[in-house]
Amino acid sequence: MDLIRVATVWLSGCSGCHMSFLDLDEFLIDIADKIELVFSPVMDIKEFPENVDVVLVEGAVGYDEQIHFAQTIRKNSKVVVSFGDCAMTGNVPAMRNPLGNPNVVLTRSYIDNADENNQIPSAEGILPVLLERVRPLHEVINVDYFLPGCPPPADRIKLVVSKLLAGEKPVLEGDDLKNG
Ligand code: SF4
């Protein structure tokens, strides 16, 4: 039996969605012989691989490199899941959007709130180039499924992942959407 190639990705988010994924506990052991984890922030792999069957993408798209990364994820993956409210709506990272120019948050962080050496780092490549607006994942690439919650509760993740690994379409309704 071919193993199902699974990836998880962390864009602009707090990693809370990944923590909830790890809350799946025994279920992770149950699926361990069915999947091959090919990319994840819990692994030391730099390049997103080709031929990924299912990828869970946590976080919004907040800076330029994440646009290219999201495009690579889409190109290399059969099923893309928008994983958690930051990916789905922008959520917490998008709280900077009403402030307008992203330099407002850089100024606040590096100048207003700094006790000394108040300056925005300027060496090339040291800071990501922030987008004018933090964007939900589906504004940047097509996604196949949405998995809501901040973070999504482990049971909801289990439901969606179980269906996807079985080659079925996950449907969330009623109590599936309570809490989280
Ligand atoms: Fe963190 Fe909530 Fe965003 Fe997930 S949806 S990355 S838990 S803020």
mmCIF file with all atom_site columns, C-alpha atoms and ligand atoms in Angstrom:
data_model
loop_
_atom_site.group_PDB
_atom_site.id
_atom_site.type_symbol
_atom_site.label_atom_id
_atom_site.label_alt_id
_atom_site.label_comp_id
_atom_site.label_asym_id
_atom_site.label_entity_id
_atom_site.label_seq_id
_atom_site.pdbx_PDB_ins_code
_atom_site.Cartn_x
_atom_site.Cartn_y
_atom_site.Cartn_z
_atom_site.occupancy
_atom_site.B_iso_or_equiv
_atom_site.pdbx_formal_charge
_atom_site.auth_seq_id
_atom_site.auth_comp_id
_atom_site.auth_asym_id
_atom_site.auth_atom_id
_atom_site.pdbx_PDB_model_num
ATOM   1   C  CA  . MET A 1 1   ? 0.000   0.000  0.000  1.00 0.00 ? 1   MET A CA  1
ATOM   2   C  CA  . ASP A 1 2   ? 1.354   3.425  -0.962 1.00 0.00 ? 2   ASP A CA  1
ATOM   3   C  CA  . LEU A 1 3   ? 1.723   5.752  1.965  1.00 0.00 ? 3   LEU A CA  1
ATOM   4   C  CA  . ILE A 1 4   ? -0.270  8.988  1.812  1.00 0.00 ? 4   ILE A CA  1
ATOM   5   C  CA  . ARG A 1 5   ? 2.149   11.886 1.577  1.00 0.00 ? 5   ARG A CA  1
ATOM   6   C  CA  . VAL A 1 6   ? 1.112   14.471 4.158  1.00 0.00 ? 6   VAL A CA  1
ATOM   7   C  CA  . ALA A 1 7   ? 2.569   17.905 4.871  1.00 0.00 ? 7   ALA A CA  1
ATOM   8   C  CA  . THR A 1 8   ? 1.833   20.648 7.364  1.00 0.00 ? 8   THR A CA  1
ATOM   9   C  CA  . VAL A 1 9   ? 2.875   24.264 6.850  1.00 0.00 ? 9   VAL A CA  1
ATOM   10  C  CA  . TRP A 1 10  ? 3.196   27.259 9.159  1.00 0.00 ? 10  TRP A CA  1
ATOM   11  C  CA  . LEU A 1 11  ? 2.735   30.663 7.515  1.00 0.00 ? 11  LEU A CA  1
ATOM   12  C  CA  . SER A 1 12  ? 1.765   33.782 9.542  1.00 0.00 ? 12  SER A CA  1
ATOM   13  C  CA  . GLY A 1 13  ? 0.247   32.163 12.613 1.00 0.00 ? 13  GLY A CA  1
ATOM   14  C  CA  . CYS A 1 14  ? 1.121   31.399 16.207 1.00 0.00 ? 14  CYS A CA  1
ATOM   15  C  CA  . SER A 1 15  ? 1.566   27.625 15.752 1.00 0.00 ? 15  SER A CA  1
ATOM   16  C  CA  . GLY A 1 16  ? -1.481  27.050 17.953 1.00 0.00 ? 16  GLY A CA  1
ATOM   17  C  CA  . CYS A 1 17  ? -3.134  25.121 15.117 1.00 0.00 ? 17  CYS A CA  1
ATOM   18  C  CA  . HIS A 1 18  ? -0.125  22.799 15.033 1.00 0.00 ? 18  HIS A CA  1
ATOM   19  C  CA  . MET A 1 19  ? -0.341  22.407 18.818 1.00 0.00 ? 19  MET A CA  1
ATOM   20  C  CA  . SER A 1 20  ? -3.950  21.336 18.379 1.00 0.00 ? 20  SER A CA  1
ATOM   21  C  CA  . PHE A 1 21  ? -2.838  18.876 15.680 1.00 0.00 ? 21  PHE A CA  1
ATOM   22  C  CA  . LEU A 1 22  ? -0.402  17.364 18.201 1.00 0.00 ? 22  LEU A CA  1
ATOM   23  C  CA  . ASP A 1 23  ? -3.335  17.042 20.623 1.00 0.00 ? 23  ASP A CA  1
ATOM   24  C  CA  . LEU A 1 24  ? -4.563  14.211 18.396 1.00 0.00 ? 24  LEU A CA  1
ATOM   25  C  CA  . ASP A 1 25  ? -2.399  11.961 20.582 1.00 0.00 ? 25  ASP A CA  1
ATOM   26  C  CA  . GLU A 1 26  ? -3.192  8.276  19.871 1.00 0.00 ? 26  GLU A CA  1
ATOM   27  C  CA  . PHE A 1 27  ? -4.751  9.120  16.524 1.00 0.00 ? 27  PHE A CA  1
ATOM   28  C  CA  . LEU A 1 28  ? -1.305  10.179 15.326 1.00 0.00 ? 28  LEU A CA  1
ATOM   29  C  CA  . ILE A 1 29  ? -0.055  6.705  16.211 1.00 0.00 ? 29  ILE A CA  1
ATOM   30  C  CA  . ASP A 1 30  ? -3.079  5.151  14.478 1.00 0.00 ? 30  ASP A CA  1
ATOM   31  C  CA  . ILE A 1 31  ? -2.281  6.921  11.210 1.00 0.00 ? 31  ILE A CA  1
ATOM   32  C  CA  . ALA A 1 32  ? 1.499   6.594  11.462 1.00 0.00 ? 32  ALA A CA  1
ATOM   33  C  CA  . ASP A 1 33  ? 1.586   3.456  9.287  1.00 0.00 ? 33  ASP A CA  1
ATOM   34  C  CA  . LYS A 1 34  ? -0.690  5.000  6.634  1.00 0.00 ? 34  LYS A CA  1
ATOM   35  C  CA  . ILE A 1 35  ? 1.085   8.287  6.034  1.00 0.00 ? 35  ILE A CA  1
ATOM   36  C  CA  . GLU A 1 36  ? 4.490   9.634  5.264  1.00 0.00 ? 36  GLU A CA  1
ATOM   37  C  CA  . LEU A 1 37  ? 5.038   13.080 6.777  1.00 0.00 ? 37  LEU A CA  1
ATOM   38  C  CA  . VAL A 1 38  ? 7.061   14.787 4.061  1.00 0.00 ? 38  VAL A CA  1
ATOM   39  C  CA  . PHE A 1 39  ? 7.183   18.400 5.266  1.00 0.00 ? 39  PHE A CA  1
ATOM   40  C  CA  . SER A 1 40  ? 6.331   20.122 8.541  1.00 0.00 ? 40  SER A CA  1
ATOM   41  C  CA  . PRO A 1 41  ? 7.679   22.759 10.944 1.00 0.00 ? 41  PRO A CA  1
ATOM   42  C  CA  . VAL A 1 42  ? 8.393   19.863 13.317 1.00 0.00 ? 42  VAL A CA  1
ATOM   43  C  CA  . MET A 1 43  ? 10.901  18.498 10.755 1.00 0.00 ? 43  MET A CA  1
ATOM   44  C  CA  . ASP A 1 44  ? 14.177  19.909 9.495  1.00 0.00 ? 44  ASP A CA  1
ATOM   45  C  CA  . ILE A 1 45  ? 13.281  20.078 5.795  1.00 0.00 ? 45  ILE A CA  1
ATOM   46  C  CA  . LYS A 1 46  ? 13.714  23.342 3.910  1.00 0.00 ? 46  LYS A CA  1
ATOM   47  C  CA  . GLU A 1 47  ? 12.196  22.636 0.469  1.00 0.00 ? 47  GLU A CA  1
ATOM   48  C  CA  . PHE A 1 48  ? 8.522   21.881 0.041  1.00 0.00 ? 48  PHE A CA  1
ATOM   49  C  CA  . PRO A 1 49  ? 8.479   18.527 -1.789 1.00 0.00 ? 49  PRO A CA  1
ATOM   50  C  CA  . GLU A 1 50  ? 6.604   17.489 -4.928 1.00 0.00 ? 50  GLU A CA  1
ATOM   51  C  CA  . ASN A 1 51  ? 3.732   15.002 -5.045 1.00 0.00 ? 51  ASN A CA  1
ATOM   52  C  CA  . VAL A 1 52  ? 2.149   15.866 -1.723 1.00 0.00 ? 52  VAL A CA  1
ATOM   53  C  CA  . ASP A 1 53  ? -1.265  14.260 -1.265 1.00 0.00 ? 53  ASP A CA  1
ATOM   54  C  CA  . VAL A 1 54  ? -2.650  16.376 1.587  1.00 0.00 ? 54  VAL A CA  1
ATOM   55  C  CA  . VAL A 1 55  ? -1.305  19.560 3.135  1.00 0.00 ? 55  VAL A CA  1
ATOM   56  C  CA  . LEU A 1 56  ? -2.651  21.480 6.131  1.00 0.00 ? 56  LEU A CA  1
ATOM   57  C  CA  . VAL A 1 57  ? -1.669  25.148 5.885  1.00 0.00 ? 57  VAL A CA  1
ATOM   58  C  CA  . GLU A 1 58  ? -1.742  27.149 9.119  1.00 0.00 ? 58  GLU A CA  1
ATOM   59  C  CA  . GLY A 1 59  ? -1.548  30.923 9.064  1.00 0.00 ? 59  GLY A CA  1
ATOM   60  C  CA  . ALA A 1 60  ? -2.305  33.872 6.837  1.00 0.00 ? 60  ALA A CA  1
ATOM   61  C  CA  . VAL A 1 61  ? -0.146  35.244 4.042  1.00 0.00 ? 61  VAL A CA  1
ATOM   62  C  CA  . GLY A 1 62  ? 1.688   38.232 5.472  1.00 0.00 ? 62  GLY A CA  1
ATOM   63  C  CA  . TYR A 1 63  ? 4.850   38.801 3.445  1.00 0.00 ? 63  TYR A CA  1
ATOM   64  C  CA  . ASP A 1 64  ? 6.159   38.410 -0.065 1.00 0.00 ? 64  ASP A CA  1
ATOM   65  C  CA  . GLU A 1 65  ? 8.007   35.099 0.338  1.00 0.00 ? 65  GLU A CA  1
ATOM   66  C  CA  . GLN A 1 66  ? 4.835   33.508 1.658  1.00 0.00 ? 66  GLN A CA  1
ATOM   67  C  CA  . ILE A 1 67  ? 3.080   34.241 -1.634 1.00 0.00 ? 67  ILE A CA  1
ATOM   68  C  CA  . HIS A 1 68  ? 5.714   32.256 -3.536 1.00 0.00 ? 68  HIS A CA  1
ATOM   69  C  CA  . PHE A 1 69  ? 5.672   29.548 -0.889 1.00 0.00 ? 69  PHE A CA  1
ATOM   70  C  CA  . ALA A 1 70  ? 1.869   29.261 -1.096 1.00 0.00 ? 70  ALA A CA  1
ATOM   71  C  CA  . GLN A 1 71  ? 2.099   28.978 -4.893 1.00 0.00 ? 71  GLN A CA  1
ATOM   72  C  CA  . THR A 1 72  ? 4.647   26.172 -4.567 1.00 0.00 ? 72  THR A CA  1
ATOM   73  C  CA  . ILE A 1 73  ? 2.416   24.399 -2.053 1.00 0.00 ? 73  ILE A CA  1
ATOM   74  C  CA  . ARG A 1 74  ? -0.515  24.594 -4.459 1.00 0.00 ? 74  ARG A CA  1
ATOM   75  C  CA  . LYS A 1 75  ? 1.519   23.416 -7.440 1.00 0.00 ? 75  LYS A CA  1
ATOM   76  C  CA  . ASN A 1 76  ? 2.934   20.431 -5.546 1.00 0.00 ? 76  ASN A CA  1
ATOM   77  C  CA  . SER A 1 77  ? -0.155  19.300 -3.633 1.00 0.00 ? 77  SER A CA  1
ATOM   78  C  CA  . LYS A 1 78  ? -3.330  17.467 -4.566 1.00 0.00 ? 78  LYS A CA  1
ATOM   79  C  CA  . VAL A 1 79  ? -5.408  18.629 -1.583 1.00 0.00 ? 79  VAL A CA  1
ATOM   80  C  CA  . VAL A 1 80  ? -4.801  21.920 0.213  1.00 0.00 ? 80  VAL A CA  1
ATOM   81  C  CA  . VAL A 1 81  ? -6.588  22.537 3.524  1.00 0.00 ? 81  VAL A CA  1
ATOM   82  C  CA  . SER A 1 82  ? -6.880  26.056 4.891  1.00 0.00 ? 82  SER A CA  1
ATOM   83  C  CA  . PHE A 1 83  ? -6.089  25.127 8.489  1.00 0.00 ? 83  PHE A CA  1
ATOM   84  C  CA  . GLY A 1 84  ? -7.454  27.424 11.194 1.00 0.00 ? 84  GLY A CA  1
ATOM   85  C  CA  . ASP A 1 85  ? -8.897  30.922 11.296 1.00 0.00 ? 85  ASP A CA  1
ATOM   86  C  CA  . CYS A 1 86  ? -5.689  32.759 10.382 1.00 0.00 ? 86  CYS A CA  1
ATOM   87  C  CA  . ALA A 1 87  ? -5.462  30.851 7.103  1.00 0.00 ? 87  ALA A CA  1
ATOM   88  C  CA  . MET A 1 88  ? -9.213  31.199 6.523  1.00 0.00 ? 88  MET A CA  1
ATOM   89  C  CA  . THR A 1 89  ? -9.758  34.867 7.362  1.00 0.00 ? 89  THR A CA  1
ATOM   90  C  CA  . GLY A 1 90  ? -6.448  36.493 8.260  1.00 0.00 ? 90  GLY A CA  1
ATOM   91  C  CA  . ASN A 1 91  ? -7.616  36.551 11.891 1.00 0.00 ? 91  ASN A CA  1
ATOM   92  C  CA  . VAL A 1 92  ? -4.908  37.756 14.322 1.00 0.00 ? 92  VAL A CA  1
ATOM   93  C  CA  . PRO A 1 93  ? -2.143  38.627 11.812 1.00 0.00 ? 93  PRO A CA  1
ATOM   94  C  CA  . ALA A 1 94  ? -4.693  40.672 9.841  1.00 0.00 ? 94  ALA A CA  1
ATOM   95  C  CA  . MET A 1 95  ? -5.311  42.925 12.834 1.00 0.00 ? 95  MET A CA  1
ATOM   96  C  CA  . ARG A 1 96  ? -2.655  45.180 11.340 1.00 0.00 ? 96  ARG A CA  1
ATOM   97  C  CA  . ASN A 1 97  ? -4.679  45.683 8.149  1.00 0.00 ? 97  ASN A CA  1
ATOM   98  C  CA  . PRO A 1 98  ? -6.825  48.580 9.436  1.00 0.00 ? 98  PRO A CA  1
ATOM   99  C  CA  . LEU A 1 99  ? -3.620  50.449 10.324 1.00 0.00 ? 99  LEU A CA  1
ATOM   100 C  CA  . GLY A 1 100 ? -2.816  50.737 6.635  1.00 0.00 ? 100 GLY A CA  1
ATOM   101 C  CA  . ASN A 1 101 ? 0.853   50.914 5.759  1.00 0.00 ? 101 ASN A CA  1
ATOM   102 C  CA  . PRO A 1 102 ? 2.700   47.937 7.337  1.00 0.00 ? 102 PRO A CA  1
ATOM   103 C  CA  . ASN A 1 103 ? 5.515   50.276 8.374  1.00 0.00 ? 103 ASN A CA  1
ATOM   104 C  CA  . VAL A 1 104 ? 3.204   51.390 11.190 1.00 0.00 ? 104 VAL A CA  1
ATOM   105 C  CA  . VAL A 1 105 ? 3.718   48.055 12.968 1.00 0.00 ? 105 VAL A CA  1
ATOM   106 C  CA  . LEU A 1 106 ? 7.461   48.071 12.273 1.00 0.00 ? 106 LEU A CA  1
ATOM   107 C  CA  . THR A 1 107 ? 7.722   51.559 13.746 1.00 0.00 ? 107 THR A CA  1
ATOM   108 C  CA  . ARG A 1 108 ? 5.708   50.517 16.768 1.00 0.00 ? 108 ARG A CA  1
ATOM   109 C  CA  . SER A 1 109 ? 7.827   47.404 17.339 1.00 0.00 ? 109 SER A CA  1
ATOM   110 C  CA  . TYR A 1 110 ? 11.315  48.613 16.596 1.00 0.00 ? 110 TYR A CA  1
ATOM   111 C  CA  . ILE A 1 111 ? 11.167  52.306 17.477 1.00 0.00 ? 111 ILE A CA  1
ATOM   112 C  CA  . ASP A 1 112 ? 8.284   53.179 19.808 1.00 0.00 ? 112 ASP A CA  1
ATOM   113 C  CA  . ASN A 1 113 ? 8.612   50.087 22.002 1.00 0.00 ? 113 ASN A CA  1
ATOM   114 C  CA  . ALA A 1 114 ? 12.410  49.786 21.985 1.00 0.00 ? 114 ALA A CA  1
ATOM   115 C  CA  . ASP A 1 115 ? 14.286  50.948 25.082 1.00 0.00 ? 115 ASP A CA  1
ATOM   116 C  CA  . GLU A 1 116 ? 17.512  51.518 23.185 1.00 0.00 ? 116 GLU A CA  1
ATOM   117 C  CA  . ASN A 1 117 ? 18.983  51.348 19.697 1.00 0.00 ? 117 ASN A CA  1
ATOM   118 C  CA  . ASN A 1 118 ? 15.616  52.394 18.263 1.00 0.00 ? 118 ASN A CA  1
ATOM   119 C  CA  . GLN A 1 119 ? 15.742  51.640 14.561 1.00 0.00 ? 119 GLN A CA  1
ATOM   120 C  CA  . ILE A 1 120 ? 14.064  49.450 12.003 1.00 0.00 ? 120 ILE A CA  1
ATOM   121 C  CA  . PRO A 1 121 ? 16.605  46.816 10.842 1.00 0.00 ? 121 PRO A CA  1
ATOM   122 C  CA  . SER A 1 122 ? 17.696  47.719 7.354  1.00 0.00 ? 122 SER A CA  1
ATOM   123 C  CA  . ALA A 1 123 ? 20.266  45.069 6.371  1.00 0.00 ? 123 ALA A CA  1
ATOM   124 C  CA  . GLU A 1 124 ? 19.149  43.282 3.223  1.00 0.00 ? 124 GLU A CA  1
ATOM   125 C  CA  . GLY A 1 125 ? 17.066  40.191 3.914  1.00 0.00 ? 125 GLY A CA  1
ATOM   126 C  CA  . ILE A 1 126 ? 16.896  40.665 7.668  1.00 0.00 ? 126 ILE A CA  1
ATOM   127 C  CA  . LEU A 1 127 ? 13.193  41.530 7.682  1.00 0.00 ? 127 LEU A CA  1
ATOM   128 C  CA  . PRO A 1 128 ? 10.570  40.040 5.397  1.00 0.00 ? 128 PRO A CA  1
ATOM   129 C  CA  . VAL A 1 129 ? 8.876   42.438 2.985  1.00 0.00 ? 129 VAL A CA  1
ATOM   130 C  CA  . LEU A 1 130 ? 5.446   42.827 4.535  1.00 0.00 ? 130 LEU A CA  1
ATOM   131 C  CA  . LEU A 1 131 ? 2.445   42.883 2.222  1.00 0.00 ? 131 LEU A CA  1
ATOM   132 C  CA  . GLU A 1 132 ? 0.270   45.983 2.317  1.00 0.00 ? 132 GLU A CA  1
ATOM   133 C  CA  . ARG A 1 133 ? -2.505  43.733 3.602  1.00 0.00 ? 133 ARG A CA  1
ATOM   134 C  CA  . VAL A 1 134 ? -2.362  40.362 5.346  1.00 0.00 ? 134 VAL A CA  1
ATOM   135 C  CA  . ARG A 1 135 ? -4.388  37.990 3.186  1.00 0.00 ? 135 ARG A CA  1
ATOM   136 C  CA  . PRO A 1 136 ? -6.268  34.761 3.854  1.00 0.00 ? 136 PRO A CA  1
ATOM   137 C  CA  . LEU A 1 137 ? -4.797  31.796 2.013  1.00 0.00 ? 137 LEU A CA  1
ATOM   138 C  CA  . HIS A 1 138 ? -7.675  31.424 -0.463 1.00 0.00 ? 138 HIS A CA  1
ATOM   139 C  CA  . GLU A 1 139 ? -7.025  34.955 -1.761 1.00 0.00 ? 139 GLU A CA  1
ATOM   140 C  CA  . VAL A 1 140 ? -3.584  33.799 -2.876 1.00 0.00 ? 140 VAL A CA  1
ATOM   141 C  CA  . ILE A 1 141 ? -4.176  30.207 -4.041 1.00 0.00 ? 141 ILE A CA  1
ATOM   142 C  CA  . ASN A 1 142 ? -7.146  27.925 -4.522 1.00 0.00 ? 142 ASN A CA  1
ATOM   143 C  CA  . VAL A 1 143 ? -7.829  25.818 -1.463 1.00 0.00 ? 143 VAL A CA  1
ATOM   144 C  CA  . ASP A 1 144 ? -9.855  22.632 -1.398 1.00 0.00 ? 144 ASP A CA  1
ATOM   145 C  CA  . TYR A 1 145 ? -11.180 22.595 2.158  1.00 0.00 ? 145 TYR A CA  1
ATOM   146 C  CA  . PHE A 1 146 ? -11.525 24.903 5.143  1.00 0.00 ? 146 PHE A CA  1
ATOM   147 C  CA  . LEU A 1 147 ? -10.891 23.731 8.697  1.00 0.00 ? 147 LEU A CA  1
ATOM   148 C  CA  . PRO A 1 148 ? -12.058 26.562 10.984 1.00 0.00 ? 148 PRO A CA  1
ATOM   149 C  CA  . GLY A 1 149 ? -11.163 27.343 14.574 1.00 0.00 ? 149 GLY A CA  1
ATOM   150 C  CA  . CYS A 1 150 ? -8.638  29.296 16.607 1.00 0.00 ? 150 CYS A CA  1
ATOM   151 C  CA  . PRO A 1 151 ? -7.288  26.763 16.955 1.00 0.00 ? 151 PRO A CA  1
ATOM   152 C  CA  . PRO A 1 152 ? -9.484  24.053 15.425 1.00 0.00 ? 152 PRO A CA  1
ATOM   153 C  CA  . PRO A 1 153 ? -10.249 21.538 18.189 1.00 0.00 ? 153 PRO A CA  1
ATOM   154 C  CA  . ALA A 1 154 ? -8.426  18.214 17.880 1.00 0.00 ? 154 ALA A CA  1
ATOM   155 C  CA  . ASP A 1 155 ? -11.694 16.323 17.244 1.00 0.00 ? 155 ASP A CA  1
ATOM   156 C  CA  . ARG A 1 156 ? -12.460 18.547 14.267 1.00 0.00 ? 156 ARG A CA  1
ATOM   157 C  CA  . ILE A 1 157 ? -8.984  18.049 12.855 1.00 0.00 ? 157 ILE A CA  1
ATOM   158 C  CA  . LYS A 1 158 ? -9.365  14.313 13.344 1.00 0.00 ? 158 LYS A CA  1
ATOM   159 C  CA  . LEU A 1 159 ? -12.666 14.290 11.490 1.00 0.00 ? 159 LEU A CA  1
ATOM   160 C  CA  . VAL A 1 160 ? -11.272 16.161 8.506  1.00 0.00 ? 160 VAL A CA  1
ATOM   161 C  CA  . VAL A 1 161 ? -7.966  14.295 8.360  1.00 0.00 ? 161 VAL A CA  1
ATOM   162 C  CA  . SER A 1 162 ? -9.691  10.894 8.713  1.00 0.00 ? 162 SER A CA  1
ATOM   163 C  CA  . LYS A 1 163 ? -11.945 11.648 5.757  1.00 0.00 ? 163 LYS A CA  1
ATOM   164 C  CA  . LEU A 1 164 ? -9.105  12.925 3.611  1.00 0.00 ? 164 LEU A CA  1
ATOM   165 C  CA  . LEU A 1 165 ? -6.920  9.907  4.367  1.00 0.00 ? 165 LEU A CA  1
ATOM   166 C  CA  . ALA A 1 166 ? -9.870  7.685  3.422  1.00 0.00 ? 166 ALA A CA  1
ATOM   167 C  CA  . GLY A 1 167 ? -10.136 9.543  0.100  1.00 0.00 ? 167 GLY A CA  1
ATOM   168 C  CA  . GLU A 1 168 ? -13.491 11.009 1.126  1.00 0.00 ? 168 GLU A CA  1
ATOM   169 C  CA  . LYS A 1 169 ? -14.784 14.549 1.126  1.00 0.00 ? 169 LYS A CA  1
ATOM   170 C  CA  . PRO A 1 170 ? -14.839 16.042 4.635  1.00 0.00 ? 170 PRO A CA  1
ATOM   171 C  CA  . VAL A 1 171 ? -18.048 17.853 5.549  1.00 0.00 ? 171 VAL A CA  1
ATOM   172 C  CA  . LEU A 1 172 ? -18.310 19.889 8.743  1.00 0.00 ? 172 LEU A CA  1
ATOM   173 C  CA  . GLU A 1 173 ? -21.794 20.590 10.031 1.00 0.00 ? 173 GLU A CA  1
ATOM   174 C  CA  . GLY A 1 174 ? -23.820 20.961 13.230 1.00 0.00 ? 174 GLY A CA  1
ATOM   175 C  CA  . ASP A 1 175 ? -21.902 19.957 16.354 1.00 0.00 ? 175 ASP A CA  1
ATOM   176 C  CA  . ASP A 1 176 ? -18.722 19.544 14.297 1.00 0.00 ? 176 ASP A CA  1
ATOM   177 C  CA  . LEU A 1 177 ? -18.525 23.333 14.368 1.00 0.00 ? 177 LEU A CA  1
ATOM   178 C  CA  . LYS A 1 178 ? -19.200 23.844 18.076 1.00 0.00 ? 178 LYS A CA  1
ATOM   179 C  CA  . ASN A 1 179 ? -16.382 25.440 20.062 1.00 0.00 ? 179 ASN A CA  1
ATOM   180 C  CA  . GLY A 1 180 ? -12.996 26.436 18.780 1.00 0.00 ? 180 GLY A CA  1
HETATM 181 FE FE1 . SF4 B 2 .   ? -2.878  30.709 16.268 1.00 0.00 ? 1   SF4 B FE1 1
HETATM 182 FE FE2 . SF4 B 2 .   ? -5.558  30.837 16.202 1.00 0.00 ? 1   SF4 B FE2 1
HETATM 183 FE FE3 . SF4 B 2 .   ? -4.136  31.613 14.108 1.00 0.00 ? 1   SF4 B FE3 1
HETATM 184 FE FE4 . SF4 B 2 .   ? -4.252  29.019 14.691 1.00 0.00 ? 1   SF4 B FE4 1
HETATM 185 S  S1  . SF4 B 2 .   ? -5.971  30.304 14.041 1.00 0.00 ? 1   SF4 B S1  1
HETATM 186 S  S2  . SF4 B 2 .   ? -2.401  30.181 14.105 1.00 0.00 ? 1   SF4 B S2  1
HETATM 187 S  S3  . SF4 B 2 .   ? -4.321  29.121 16.953 1.00 0.00 ? 1   SF4 B S3  1
HETATM 188 S  S4  . SF4 B 2 .   ? -4.108  32.564 16.151 1.00 0.00 ? 1   SF4 B S4  1
#
